[in-house]
PDB file of C-alpha atoms and ligand atoms in Angstrom:
ATOM      1  CA  MET A   1       2.158   5.723  16.980  1.00  0.00           C
ATOM      2  CA  PRO A   2       1.821   2.933  14.494  1.00  0.00           C
ATOM      3  CA  LYS A   3       4.477   2.103  12.187  1.00  0.00           C
ATOM      4  CA  MET A   4       4.624   0.863   8.831  1.00  0.00           C
ATOM      5  CA  THR A   5       7.260  -0.108   6.794  1.00  0.00           C
ATOM      6  CA  PHE A   6       7.571   0.391   3.025  1.00  0.00           C
ATOM      7  CA  ILE A   7       9.906  -1.765   0.457  1.00  0.00           C
ATOM      8  CA  GLU A   8      11.046   0.807  -2.131  1.00  0.00           C
ATOM      9  CA  LYS A   9      12.013  -0.150  -5.928  1.00  0.00           C
ATOM     10  CA  ASN A  10      15.769  -0.135  -5.198  1.00  0.00           C
ATOM     11  CA  GLY A  11      15.203  -2.850  -2.481  1.00  0.00           C
ATOM     12  CA  ASN A  12      15.457  -0.122   0.322  1.00  0.00           C
ATOM     13  CA  VAL A  13      13.521  -0.785   3.673  1.00  0.00           C
ATOM     14  CA  LEU A  14      12.033   2.166   5.084  1.00  0.00           C
ATOM     15  CA  GLU A  15      10.073   1.956   8.495  1.00  0.00           C
ATOM     16  CA  VAL A  16       8.042   4.719   9.253  1.00  0.00           C
ATOM     17  CA  GLU A  17       5.480   6.599  11.528  1.00  0.00           C
ATOM     18  CA  ALA A  18       2.313   5.807  10.484  1.00  0.00           C
ATOM     19  CA  PRO A  19      -0.565   8.299  11.774  1.00  0.00           C
ATOM     20  CA  LEU A  20      -4.273   6.999  12.420  1.00  0.00           C
ATOM     21  CA  GLY A  21      -6.423   7.912   9.757  1.00  0.00           C
ATOM     22  CA  LEU A  22      -3.921   8.894   6.983  1.00  0.00           C
ATOM     23  CA  SER A  23      -3.883   6.587   4.328  1.00  0.00           C
ATOM     24  CA  VAL A  24      -0.810   4.531   2.728  1.00  0.00           C
ATOM     25  CA  MET A  25      -0.616   6.818  -0.366  1.00  0.00           C
ATOM     26  CA  GLU A  26      -0.671   9.897   2.427  1.00  0.00           C
ATOM     27  CA  ILE A  27       2.011   8.066   4.571  1.00  0.00           C
ATOM     28  CA  SER A  28       4.424   7.743   1.540  1.00  0.00           C
ATOM     29  CA  HIS A  29       4.165  11.273   0.860  1.00  0.00           C
ATOM     30  CA  LYS A  30       5.066  12.644   3.995  1.00  0.00           C
ATOM     31  CA  HIS A  31       8.282  10.555   4.029  1.00  0.00           C
ATOM     32  CA  GLY A  32       9.200  10.979   0.392  1.00  0.00           C
ATOM     33  CA  VAL A  33       8.385   8.078  -0.696  1.00  0.00           C
ATOM     34  CA  ASP A  34       7.693   7.561  -4.491  1.00  0.00           C
ATOM     35  CA  ILE A  35       4.078   6.734  -5.048  1.00  0.00           C
ATOM     36  CA  GLU A  36       2.358   9.390  -7.064  1.00  0.00           C
ATOM     37  CA  GLY A  37      -1.057   9.381  -6.068  1.00  0.00           C
ATOM     38  CA  ALA A  38      -2.188  11.518  -8.912  1.00  0.00           C
ATOM     39  CA  CYS A  39      -5.983  12.061  -8.473  1.00  0.00           C
ATOM     40  CA  GLY A  40      -5.613  12.802  -4.397  1.00  0.00           C
ATOM     41  CA  GLY A  41      -7.237   9.643  -3.475  1.00  0.00           C
ATOM     42  CA  CYS A  42     -10.560   9.689  -5.565  1.00  0.00           C
ATOM     43  CA  LEU A  43     -10.474   5.888  -6.961  1.00  0.00           C
ATOM     44  CA  ALA A  44      -9.484   7.661 -10.484  1.00  0.00           C
ATOM     45  CA  CYS A  45      -5.881   6.532 -11.218  1.00  0.00           C
ATOM     46  CA  ALA A  46      -4.079   3.668 -10.112  1.00  0.00           C
ATOM     47  CA  THR A  47      -0.587   5.516  -9.248  1.00  0.00           C
ATOM     48  CA  CYS A  48      -1.111   4.575  -5.567  1.00  0.00           C
ATOM     49  CA  HIS A  49      -0.724   1.176  -6.011  1.00  0.00           C
ATOM     50  CA  VAL A  50       0.998  -0.866  -3.497  1.00  0.00           C
ATOM     51  CA  VAL A  51       1.802  -4.633  -3.510  1.00  0.00           C
ATOM     52  CA  LEU A  52       1.112  -6.085   0.381  1.00  0.00           C
ATOM     53  CA  ARG A  53       2.769  -8.705   2.399  1.00  0.00           C
ATOM     54  CA  PRO A  54       0.319 -11.524   1.973  1.00  0.00           C
ATOM     55  CA  ASP A  55      -0.503 -11.590   5.651  1.00  0.00           C
ATOM     56  CA  TRP A  56      -1.506  -8.386   6.013  1.00  0.00           C
ATOM     57  CA  TYR A  57      -3.480  -8.538   2.622  1.00  0.00           C
ATOM     58  CA  GLU A  58      -5.449 -10.917   4.687  1.00  0.00           C
ATOM     59  CA  LYS A  59      -6.154  -8.528   7.423  1.00  0.00           C
ATOM     60  CA  LEU A  60      -7.417  -5.689   4.991  1.00  0.00           C
ATOM     61  CA  ASN A  61     -11.101  -4.812   4.138  1.00  0.00           C
ATOM     62  CA  GLU A  62     -12.614  -6.376   0.979  1.00  0.00           C
ATOM     63  CA  LYS A  63     -11.724  -4.465  -2.411  1.00  0.00           C
ATOM     64  CA  LYS A  64     -14.859  -2.156  -3.355  1.00  0.00           C
ATOM     65  CA  GLU A  65     -15.248  -2.779  -7.353  1.00  0.00           C
ATOM     66  CA  GLU A  66     -14.188   0.521  -8.237  1.00  0.00           C
ATOM     67  CA  GLU A  67     -10.653  -0.220  -6.705  1.00  0.00           C
ATOM     68  CA  GLU A  68     -10.657  -3.714  -8.420  1.00  0.00           C
ATOM     69  CA  ASP A  69     -11.354  -1.853 -12.034  1.00  0.00           C
ATOM     70  CA  MET A  70      -8.455   0.671 -11.372  1.00  0.00           C
ATOM     71  CA  LEU A  71      -6.033  -2.027 -10.082  1.00  0.00           C
ATOM     72  CA  ASP A  72      -6.642  -3.739 -13.524  1.00  0.00           C
ATOM     73  CA  LEU A  73      -4.643  -0.859 -15.141  1.00  0.00           C
ATOM     74  CA  ALA A  74      -1.897  -1.038 -12.565  1.00  0.00           C
ATOM     75  CA  PHE A  75       1.543  -1.421 -13.229  1.00  0.00           C
ATOM     76  CA  ASP A  76       3.269  -4.692 -12.308  1.00  0.00           C
ATOM     77  CA  LEU A  77       0.040  -6.075 -10.692  1.00  0.00           C
ATOM     78  CA  LYS A  78       0.242  -8.864  -8.019  1.00  0.00           C
ATOM     79  CA  LYS A  79      -1.968 -11.231  -6.403  1.00  0.00           C
ATOM     80  CA  THR A  80      -1.734  -8.677  -3.118  1.00  0.00           C
ATOM     81  CA  SER A  81      -2.301  -5.643  -4.933  1.00  0.00           C
ATOM     82  CA  ARG A  82      -3.992  -2.819  -3.392  1.00  0.00           C
ATOM     83  CA  LEU A  83      -4.562   1.099  -3.824  1.00  0.00           C
ATOM     84  CA  GLY A  84      -2.712   2.790  -1.272  1.00  0.00           C
ATOM     85  CA  CYS A  85      -5.162   5.320  -1.170  1.00  0.00           C
ATOM     86  CA  GLN A  86      -7.968   2.998   0.147  1.00  0.00           C
ATOM     87  CA  ILE A  87      -5.719   1.650   2.871  1.00  0.00           C
ATOM     88  CA  LEU A  88      -6.135   3.586   6.404  1.00  0.00           C
ATOM     89  CA  MET A  89      -3.985   3.264   9.043  1.00  0.00           C
ATOM     90  CA  THR A  90      -5.734   1.690  11.857  1.00  0.00           C
ATOM     91  CA  GLU A  91      -4.356   0.465  15.152  1.00  0.00           C
ATOM     92  CA  GLU A  92      -4.531  -3.018  13.763  1.00  0.00           C
ATOM     93  CA  LEU A  93      -2.540  -2.086  10.985  1.00  0.00           C
ATOM     94  CA  ASP A  94       0.366  -0.974  13.062  1.00  0.00           C
ATOM     95  CA  GLY A  95       3.436  -3.097  11.564  1.00  0.00           C
ATOM     96  CA  LEU A  96       2.031  -2.780   7.698  1.00  0.00           C
ATOM     97  CA  VAL A  97       4.279  -3.763   5.107  1.00  0.00           C
ATOM     98  CA  VAL A  98       4.044  -2.783   1.541  1.00  0.00           C
ATOM     99  CA  ALA A  99       6.379  -2.959  -1.109  1.00  0.00           C
ATOM    100  CA  LEU A 100       6.344  -0.743  -4.291  1.00  0.00           C
ATOM    101  CA  PRO A 101       5.695  -2.119  -7.500  1.00  0.00           C
ATOM    102  CA  GLY A 102       8.712  -3.170  -9.309  1.00  0.00           C
ATOM    103  CA  ALA A 103      10.415  -3.839  -5.981  1.00  0.00           C
ATOM    104  CA  LYS A 104      11.604  -7.271  -5.539  1.00  0.00           C
ATOM    105  CA  LEU A 105       9.425  -8.865  -3.236  1.00  0.00           C
ATOM    106  CA  PRO A 106      11.229 -10.314  -0.149  1.00  0.00           C
ATOM    107  CA  TRP A 107       8.504 -12.915   0.663  1.00  0.00           C
ATOM    108  CA  GLU A 108       8.443 -14.460  -3.102  1.00  0.00           C
TER     109      GLU A 108
HETATM  110 FE1  FES B   1      -5.611   7.904  -7.493  1.00  0.00          FE
HETATM  111 FE2  FES B   1      -4.947   5.884  -5.147  1.00  0.00          FE
HETATM  112  S1  FES B   1      -4.450   8.006  -5.906  1.00  0.00           S
HETATM  113  S2  FES B   1      -6.389   5.860  -7.270  1.00  0.00           S
END
């Protein structure tokens, strides 16, 4: 099974199993990572915001306009910010690394 890594606000690094087809937001919920996802993944909040490690950001599909609009409302927006509900796990994303907003980014 693919894996992914969350960097939590306190700097804790958590590597977890990431079932194919689940979103980063859903994976965070399975493992008790503090990502809210208030709208359940329908692009109507920005509480699933995550910051991608830049090499992973490059590998994702382009953002939809609706995602851009919601991200504008997100706290601690970075150049590699995305909405976690819009990133679906694939084999290609095995090893994905994302940080929660407010975490110190180890790659900066
Ligand atoms: Fe609301 Fe992602 S959970 S936009």
